[in-house]
Short mmCIF file of C-alpha atoms in Angstrom, two decimals:
data_model
loop_
_atom_site.label_atom_id
_atom_site.label_comp_id
_atom_site.label_asym_id
_atom_site.label_seq_id
_atom_site.Cartn_x
_atom_site.Cartn_y
_atom_site.Cartn_z
CA UNK A 1 11.49 13.75 -32.14
CA UNK A 2 9.95 10.44 -32.43
CA UNK A 3 12.43 8.97 -30.36
CA UNK A 4 12.22 11.71 -27.67
CA UNK A 5 8.53 11.38 -27.43
CA UNK A 6 9.01 7.51 -27.34
CA UNK A 7 10.90 8.13 -24.25
CA UNK A 8 8.71 10.27 -22.54
CA UNK A 9 6.22 7.79 -23.71
CA UNK A 10 7.42 4.91 -22.06
CA UNK A 11 8.24 6.46 -18.89
CA UNK A 12 4.85 7.89 -18.47
CA UNK A 13 3.59 4.54 -19.13
CA UNK A 14 5.50 2.57 -16.43
CA UNK A 15 5.88 5.33 -13.82
CA UNK A 16 2.85 7.44 -13.99
CA UNK A 17 2.25 6.01 -10.47
CA UNK A 18 4.67 6.90 -8.41
CA UNK A 19 6.23 5.89 -5.03
CA UNK A 20 7.84 6.67 -2.05
CA UNK A 21 11.13 6.65 -1.60
CA UNK A 22 12.10 5.71 2.47
CA UNK A 23 15.89 5.68 0.98
CA UNK A 24 15.88 7.55 -2.11
CA UNK A 25 18.59 7.63 -4.80
CA UNK A 26 20.62 5.90 -6.83
CA UNK A 27 23.70 5.26 -4.75
CA UNK A 28 27.05 7.23 -5.93
CA UNK A 29 28.79 3.98 -6.66
CA UNK A 30 26.70 1.18 -8.33
CA UNK A 31 28.85 -1.27 -7.20
CA UNK A 32 27.65 -1.81 -3.40
CA UNK A 33 23.71 -3.06 -4.27
CA UNK A 34 23.58 -3.68 -0.48
CA UNK A 35 23.86 0.07 0.71
CA UNK A 36 21.28 2.00 0.87
CA UNK A 37 20.77 4.82 -0.87
CA UNK A 38 21.00 7.94 0.31
CA UNK A 39 17.43 10.10 0.88
CA UNK A 40 17.23 12.81 -1.88
CA UNK A 41 16.64 16.67 -0.40
CA UNK A 42 13.38 16.57 -1.92
CA UNK A 43 12.59 12.83 -0.34
CA UNK A 44 13.42 14.72 2.96
CA UNK A 45 11.45 17.95 2.38
CA UNK A 46 8.31 15.55 1.39
CA UNK A 47 8.58 13.85 4.95
CA UNK A 48 9.46 17.28 7.00
CA UNK A 49 6.03 18.53 5.25
CA UNK A 50 3.81 15.60 5.89
CA UNK A 51 5.36 14.35 9.03
CA UNK A 52 6.32 17.60 10.77
CA UNK A 53 10.31 16.45 11.14
CA UNK A 54 13.44 18.23 11.11
CA UNK A 55 15.84 16.75 8.17
CA UNK A 56 17.97 15.14 10.91
CA UNK A 57 14.78 13.18 12.26
CA UNK A 58 13.34 12.37 8.48
CA UNK A 59 17.01 10.65 8.28
CA UNK A 60 16.88 8.80 11.41
CA UNK A 61 13.28 7.90 10.84
CA UNK A 62 14.24 6.66 7.24
CA UNK A 63 17.41 4.63 8.54
CA UNK A 64 14.87 3.49 11.81
CA UNK A 65 12.14 2.20 9.11
CA UNK A 66 14.97 0.38 7.15
CA UNK A 67 16.36 -1.73 10.17
CA UNK A 68 12.91 -2.22 11.35
CA UNK A 69 12.25 -4.20 7.93
CA UNK A 70 14.88 -6.01 8.28
CA UNK A 71 14.81 -7.64 11.40
CA UNK A 72 11.01 -8.46 11.32
CA UNK A 73 11.21 -11.60 9.56
CA UNK A 74 14.03 -13.25 11.98
CA UNK A 75 12.27 -11.75 14.92
CA UNK A 76 8.87 -13.27 13.70
CA UNK A 77 10.31 -16.78 13.16
CA UNK A 78 12.30 -16.15 16.89
CA UNK A 79 8.92 -15.61 18.80
CA UNK A 80 6.76 -18.88 16.65
CA UNK A 81 3.70 -19.84 17.80
CA UNK A 82 3.75 -16.99 20.40
CA UNK A 83 3.32 -14.18 18.14
CA UNK A 84 0.99 -11.80 18.19
CA UNK A 85 1.97 -9.19 15.60
CA UNK A 86 4.65 -6.42 14.94
CA UNK A 87 4.28 -2.89 14.40
CA UNK A 88 7.11 0.37 13.34
CA UNK A 89 6.96 2.32 16.65
CA UNK A 90 7.64 5.90 15.42
CA UNK A 91 8.45 7.15 19.32
CA UNK A 92 10.90 4.63 20.41
CA UNK A 93 12.21 4.38 16.11
CA UNK A 94 11.90 0.64 17.05
CA UNK A 95 9.92 -2.96 16.11
CA UNK A 96 7.93 -3.74 18.35
CA UNK A 97 6.90 -7.49 18.63
CA UNK A 98 4.29 -9.15 20.50
CA UNK A 99 3.97 -12.05 21.98
CA UNK A 100 1.33 -14.15 24.05
CA UNK A 101 1.68 -14.26 28.22
CA UNK A 102 2.78 -18.09 27.55
CA UNK A 103 5.95 -17.23 25.46
CA UNK A 104 9.10 -18.69 27.10
CA UNK A 105 11.88 -16.24 28.77
CA UNK A 106 14.04 -18.09 25.80
CA UNK A 107 11.70 -17.14 23.53
CA UNK A 108 11.47 -13.52 24.37
CA UNK A 109 15.20 -13.48 24.83
CA UNK A 110 15.10 -14.48 20.95
CA UNK A 111 12.92 -11.56 19.90
CA UNK A 112 15.11 -9.33 21.94
CA UNK A 113 18.26 -10.69 20.42
CA UNK A 114 16.99 -9.81 16.83
CA UNK A 115 16.62 -6.45 17.47
CA UNK A 116 13.04 -5.92 18.59
CA UNK A 117 11.07 -4.39 21.89
CA UNK A 118 8.65 -7.29 23.11
CA UNK A 119 5.33 -6.67 24.04
CA UNK A 120 3.07 -8.86 25.97
CA UNK A 121 -0.55 -9.56 24.79
CA UNK A 122 -3.36 -12.14 25.29
CA UNK A 123 -3.88 -13.71 21.46
CA UNK A 124 -1.67 -14.62 19.01
CA UNK A 125 -1.68 -13.84 15.45
CA UNK A 126 -3.34 -16.64 14.77
CA UNK A 127 -6.11 -16.69 17.16
CA UNK A 128 -7.03 -12.77 15.68
CA UNK A 129 -6.26 -13.78 11.95
CA UNK A 130 -9.06 -16.90 12.76
CA UNK A 131 -11.32 -14.15 14.37
CA UNK A 132 -10.77 -12.03 10.74
CA UNK A 133 -11.05 -14.74 8.84
CA UNK A 134 -14.70 -15.64 10.43
CA UNK A 135 -15.99 -11.93 9.56
CA UNK A 136 -15.00 -12.00 6.29
CA UNK A 137 -17.25 -14.79 5.91
CA UNK A 138 -20.03 -12.41 6.94
CA UNK A 139 -22.18 -10.38 4.95
CA UNK A 140 -21.18 -6.72 5.77
CA UNK A 141 -23.72 -3.66 4.94
CA UNK A 142 -22.35 -0.48 3.52
CA UNK A 143 -22.55 1.43 6.86
CA UNK A 144 -19.27 -0.94 7.88
CA UNK A 145 -16.22 0.26 6.06
CA UNK A 146 -13.44 -2.33 6.98
CA UNK A 147 -11.90 -4.43 9.07
CA UNK A 148 -8.30 -5.49 9.83
CA UNK A 149 -6.01 -7.27 12.72
CA UNK A 150 -4.50 -4.37 14.52
CA UNK A 151 -1.51 -6.19 16.30
CA UNK A 152 -1.00 -3.23 18.80
CA UNK A 153 -4.40 -3.05 20.30
CA UNK A 154 -4.74 -7.00 20.27
CA UNK A 155 -7.85 -7.33 18.63
CA UNK A 156 -10.04 -7.01 14.96
CA UNK A 157 -10.37 -3.59 14.57
CA UNK A 158 -13.97 -3.07 12.52
CA UNK A 159 -13.99 0.39 11.34
CA UNK A 160 -17.67 1.67 10.66
CA UNK A 161 -18.77 4.65 8.99
CA UNK A 162 -19.79 7.36 11.67
CA UNK A 163 -23.70 8.46 10.76
CA UNK A 164 -24.24 5.03 9.98
CA UNK A 165 -23.21 2.90 13.63
CA UNK A 166 -26.77 3.09 15.00
CA UNK A 167 -28.26 1.73 11.50
CA UNK A 168 -30.11 -1.87 12.93
CA UNK A 169 -28.25 -3.67 10.15
CA UNK A 170 -24.61 -2.44 10.81
CA UNK A 171 -25.22 -3.11 14.64
CA UNK A 172 -26.30 -7.00 13.36
CA UNK A 173 -23.22 -7.22 11.88
CA UNK A 174 -21.39 -5.99 15.00
CA UNK A 175 -23.23 -8.53 17.45
CA UNK A 176 -22.64 -11.34 14.53
CA UNK A 177 -18.77 -9.73 14.76
CA UNK A 178 -18.47 -9.98 18.19
CA UNK A 179 -19.16 -13.20 18.31
CA UNK A 180 -16.15 -14.31 16.33
CA UNK A 181 -13.01 -13.15 19.03
CA UNK A 182 -11.57 -9.84 20.30
CA UNK A 183 -13.07 -7.23 18.19
CA UNK A 184 -12.92 -3.54 18.86
CA UNK A 185 -15.50 -0.99 17.07
CA UNK A 186 -13.77 2.47 15.58
CA UNK A 187 -15.56 5.00 13.54
CA UNK A 188 -14.06 6.73 10.25
CA UNK A 189 -16.03 9.96 8.66
CA UNK A 190 -16.70 8.40 4.87
CA UNK A 191 -17.31 4.90 3.50
CA UNK A 192 -14.65 3.49 1.01
CA UNK A 193 -14.78 4.35 -2.39
CA UNK A 194 -12.01 3.52 -5.65
CA UNK A 195 -10.28 6.23 -7.05
CA UNK A 196 -11.06 5.88 -11.41
CA UNK A 197 -11.86 8.97 -12.84
CA UNK A 198 -13.03 10.08 -16.08
CA UNK A 199 -10.81 11.27 -19.03
CA UNK A 200 -8.65 14.67 -18.07
CA UNK A 201 -5.14 16.08 -19.09
CA UNK A 202 -2.23 14.85 -16.91
CA UNK A 203 0.01 11.91 -17.50
CA UNK A 204 -2.28 8.92 -16.96
CA UNK A 205 -3.56 5.83 -18.50
CA UNK A 206 -6.97 5.14 -19.93
CA UNK A 207 -9.27 2.59 -20.85
CA UNK A 208 -12.63 3.50 -22.22
CA UNK A 209 -13.41 6.46 -20.66
CA UNK A 210 -11.68 5.59 -17.14
CA UNK A 211 -8.79 7.28 -16.28
CA UNK A 212 -6.12 5.83 -13.55
CA UNK A 213 -2.39 5.38 -12.95
CA UNK A 214 0.01 3.01 -13.86
CA UNK A 215 1.61 0.85 -11.31
CA UNK A 216 4.93 -0.45 -11.01
CA UNK A 217 6.39 -2.43 -14.26
CA UNK A 218 7.06 -5.55 -14.80
CA UNK A 219 8.58 -7.60 -17.56
CA UNK A 220 6.31 -7.61 -19.86
CA UNK A 221 4.29 -4.61 -19.11
CA UNK A 222 2.83 -3.19 -15.83
CA UNK A 223 0.65 -3.70 -12.64
CA UNK A 224 -2.80 -1.65 -12.19
CA UNK A 225 -5.87 -1.58 -10.28
CA UNK A 226 -8.07 -4.06 -11.18
CA UNK A 227 -10.91 -1.50 -10.84
CA UNK A 228 -9.45 -0.12 -13.51
CA UNK A 229 -10.24 -2.53 -16.44
CA UNK A 230 -11.33 -5.69 -17.35
CA UNK A 231 -9.38 -8.56 -19.51
CA UNK A 232 -9.01 -7.45 -22.93
CA UNK A 233 -9.37 -4.11 -22.73
CA UNK A 234 -7.35 -1.88 -24.38
CA UNK A 235 -5.23 1.10 -22.46
CA UNK A 236 -4.13 4.31 -24.21
CA UNK A 237 -1.16 6.24 -22.99
CA UNK A 238 -0.83 10.18 -21.93
CA UNK A 239 -0.83 11.38 -25.68
CA UNK A 240 -3.39 8.42 -26.95
CA UNK A 241 -1.45 6.19 -28.13
CA UNK A 242 -2.03 2.52 -27.51
CA UNK A 243 -0.53 0.73 -24.70
CA UNK A 244 -1.19 -2.44 -24.49
CA UNK A 245 -4.25 -4.59 -22.88
CA UNK A 246 -5.20 -5.82 -19.90
CA UNK A 247 -4.51 -9.47 -19.71
CA UNK A 248 -5.71 -10.51 -16.43
CA UNK A 249 -7.70 -8.72 -13.74
CA UNK A 250 -9.70 -9.09 -10.88
CA UNK A 251 -12.35 -7.21 -8.61
CA UNK A 252 -14.21 -6.93 -6.46
CA UNK A 253 -12.48 -10.11 -3.95
CA UNK A 254 -9.24 -8.66 -4.82
CA UNK A 255 -7.98 -5.38 -6.59
CA UNK A 256 -5.31 -5.98 -8.69
CA UNK A 257 -4.66 -6.04 -12.64
CA UNK A 258 -1.54 -6.37 -15.05
CA UNK A 259 -1.18 -4.58 -18.63
CA UNK A 260 0.71 -5.82 -21.42
CA UNK A 261 2.82 -3.32 -23.23
CA UNK A 262 4.08 -2.49 -27.17
CA UNK A 263 3.48 -0.38 -29.83
CA UNK A 264 6.56 1.48 -29.47
CA UNK A 265 5.92 1.39 -25.34
CA UNK A 266 8.60 -0.39 -22.98
CA UNK A 267 8.93 -0.62 -19.32
CA UNK A 268 11.47 1.03 -17.05
CA UNK A 269 11.97 0.45 -12.99
CA UNK A 270 10.95 4.18 -12.02
CA UNK A 271 7.65 5.61 -10.27
CA UNK A 272 7.70 9.20 -11.01
CA UNK A 273 8.57 11.75 -8.44
CA UNK A 274 6.55 14.72 -10.10
CA UNK A 275 9.19 17.14 -9.00
CA UNK A 276 8.58 16.66 -5.58
CA UNK A 277 11.29 14.32 -5.25
CA UNK A 278 13.80 12.77 -8.13
CA UNK A 279 11.66 10.03 -10.14
CA UNK A 280 12.50 6.64 -8.33
CA UNK A 281 14.61 3.74 -9.11
CA UNK A 282 12.73 0.12 -7.80
CA UNK A 283 15.31 -2.19 -6.54
CA UNK A 284 12.62 -4.64 -4.92
CA UNK A 285 9.60 -5.36 -3.27
CA UNK A 286 10.40 -6.09 0.33
CA UNK A 287 7.17 -5.21 2.92
CA UNK A 288 7.38 -2.61 4.78
CA UNK A 289 6.04 -3.02 8.66
CA UNK A 290 3.17 -1.61 10.00
CA UNK A 291 4.07 2.01 11.64
CA UNK A 292 6.15 2.46 8.47
CA UNK A 293 6.13 5.68 6.94
CA UNK A 294 5.32 4.72 3.25
CA UNK A 295 4.54 7.95 -0.16
CA UNK A 296 1.87 7.44 -3.07
CA UNK A 297 2.38 8.80 -6.36
CA UNK A 298 -0.74 9.25 -9.29
CA UNK A 299 -1.49 11.25 -11.55
CA UNK A 300 -4.12 13.01 -9.99
CA UNK A 301 -2.65 14.10 -6.57
CA UNK A 302 1.09 13.54 -7.60
CA UNK A 303 3.12 12.56 -4.62
CA UNK A 304 2.40 12.25 -1.20
CA UNK A 305 3.25 10.69 2.04
CA UNK A 306 1.94 8.89 5.10
CA UNK A 307 2.46 5.64 7.43
CA UNK A 308 1.49 2.35 6.98
CA UNK A 309 -1.79 1.99 9.37
CA UNK A 310 -2.76 -2.08 8.97
CA UNK A 311 -2.30 -4.84 6.94
CA UNK A 312 -4.83 -7.78 5.56
CA UNK A 313 -7.46 -5.51 6.08
CA UNK A 314 -10.78 -6.45 4.29
CA UNK A 315 -12.59 -2.95 2.70
CA UNK A 316 -16.28 -2.99 2.16
CA UNK A 317 -16.86 -1.48 -1.16
CA UNK A 318 -20.10 -0.62 -2.51
CA UNK A 319 -18.78 -3.24 -5.25
CA UNK A 320 -18.10 -5.74 -2.93
CA UNK A 321 -15.59 -6.53 -0.31
CA UNK A 322 -12.11 -6.71 -1.07
CA UNK A 323 -9.54 -8.69 0.98
CA UNK A 324 -5.95 -8.99 2.45
CA UNK A 325 -5.46 -4.94 1.68
CA UNK A 326 -3.06 -2.53 3.43
CA UNK A 327 -4.23 0.71 4.24
CA UNK A 328 -2.34 3.80 5.17
CA UNK A 329 -2.86 7.51 6.19
CA UNK A 330 -2.06 8.83 2.78
CA UNK A 331 -4.60 10.55 0.88
CA UNK A 332 -5.92 10.17 -2.66
CA UNK A 333 -8.37 11.68 -4.94
CA UNK A 334 -9.89 10.26 -8.55
CA UNK A 335 -7.49 9.13 -10.90
CA UNK A 336 -4.76 7.97 -8.78
CA UNK A 337 -5.77 4.37 -8.96
CA UNK A 338 -3.25 1.89 -9.67
CA UNK A 339 -1.07 4.10 -8.89
CA UNK A 340 2.30 2.90 -6.66
CA UNK A 341 3.01 3.02 -3.45
CA UNK A 342 6.84 2.81 -2.65
CA UNK A 343 9.16 2.42 0.82
CA UNK A 344 12.83 3.08 0.08
CA UNK A 345 13.26 1.74 -3.22
CA UNK A 346 11.15 -1.44 -2.37
CA UNK A 347 7.76 -1.36 -4.17
CA UNK A 348 4.41 -2.16 -1.61
CA UNK A 349 1.62 -2.31 -3.94
CA UNK A 350 -1.05 -0.31 -6.38
CA UNK A 351 -3.80 2.60 -5.10
CA UNK A 352 -7.12 0.72 -4.81
CA UNK A 353 -9.22 3.08 -3.19
CA UNK A 354 -10.25 4.80 0.18
CA UNK A 355 -12.03 8.06 1.65
CA UNK A 356 -11.33 11.94 1.90
CA UNK A 357 -9.06 13.92 -0.46
CA UNK A 358 -5.66 15.52 -0.51
CA UNK A 359 -7.39 19.07 0.73
CA UNK A 360 -8.95 17.55 3.97
CA UNK A 361 -6.84 14.78 4.48
CA UNK A 362 -8.17 10.49 4.17
CA UNK A 363 -6.84 6.86 4.39
CA UNK A 364 -6.50 4.58 1.30
CA UNK A 365 -5.62 1.21 0.86
CA UNK A 366 -3.33 -0.42 -1.65
CA UNK A 367 -3.33 -4.15 -3.15
CA UNK A 368 0.34 -5.19 -1.81
CA UNK A 369 2.53 -6.27 -5.20
CA UNK A 370 3.80 -9.30 -4.14
CA UNK A 371 0.21 -10.58 -4.20
CA UNK A 372 -0.07 -9.31 -7.71
CA UNK A 373 3.01 -10.94 -8.81
CA UNK A 374 2.50 -14.22 -7.26
CA UNK A 375 -1.01 -14.62 -8.98
CA UNK A 376 0.08 -13.96 -12.74
CA UNK A 377 3.66 -15.19 -12.18
CA UNK A 378 5.13 -11.69 -13.10
CA UNK A 379 8.17 -10.46 -12.21
CA UNK A 380 8.96 -6.96 -10.98
CA UNK A 381 10.96 -4.65 -13.35
CA UNK A 382 13.96 -3.61 -10.60
CA UNK A 383 17.26 -1.52 -11.24
#
């Protein structure tokens, strides 16, 4: 019984979050690690439910997203200084790469040869990034939700809470933001909040009276959201037993942390599918492009899917701004904080916060996992 209990504890501790699964389960033959794993029936059902696709359309989209992610680095290098950003186009099922009008014919051919569609834009990614960096240095009022570079719009999009746009401090901030470069203003229904929660049942982890969801396993522990606990805080598992201790944590500014694991708990390269899809094996952390589908699992709302909406977005929480976040259309609720986002078998990040819920819909942000690994010198536990 002790062995069974520890096995469940170990799995719960390191999987609790969730994952999404673009390429699914373990391949029939483990000899060919380069071959994509086939999409599971559970994943295809989730894609059909959340995207309104048929099974065949879901398979086609997953294959196209994998191809887009594979060619993105080559296409970016081919664009060089003319690079204006890239995104996955769900309609054409292709990666679109923006290049500035001064890009040579040879540059455009090189991008096309890489397998991407070319779109001409006015501003380079470097210009847009510089404008966003200048906005990052401004003091944002609570009526401003977030801002990010939108490559498809070729501008920096500033999101304002819809019933706060007329506020004087919001208007003043927008005037200052527009002075930094190309800026587009959009509205969102609510202000961003983190998704920590009080102690309730489920497969969570606990620190103090806060419940969060475990992120991805790393050698020696797991990664999660920084707002869930500070360095030195003790962590308990789903059964109340001691898991380990927060070894590092950063929030605001960032929203990441890592927890050491011991006391009979251990790490496994898996995230829970919660019965919607089979539990996911994690094989790496290659970044999915904007426009790609992605899924999230957490200890409150379990498994939900959506789309990558933006990268390098600054989120203006009440506690302070958090930088370099990725925004998605996936919903989440309190207790899901720290939970994992996964694309196929590739880890993407840990749940930070958002607005809305899984009944009426919403948007969420995650802290990219590679930044956490680099910050703390951690190694992702992979299958």
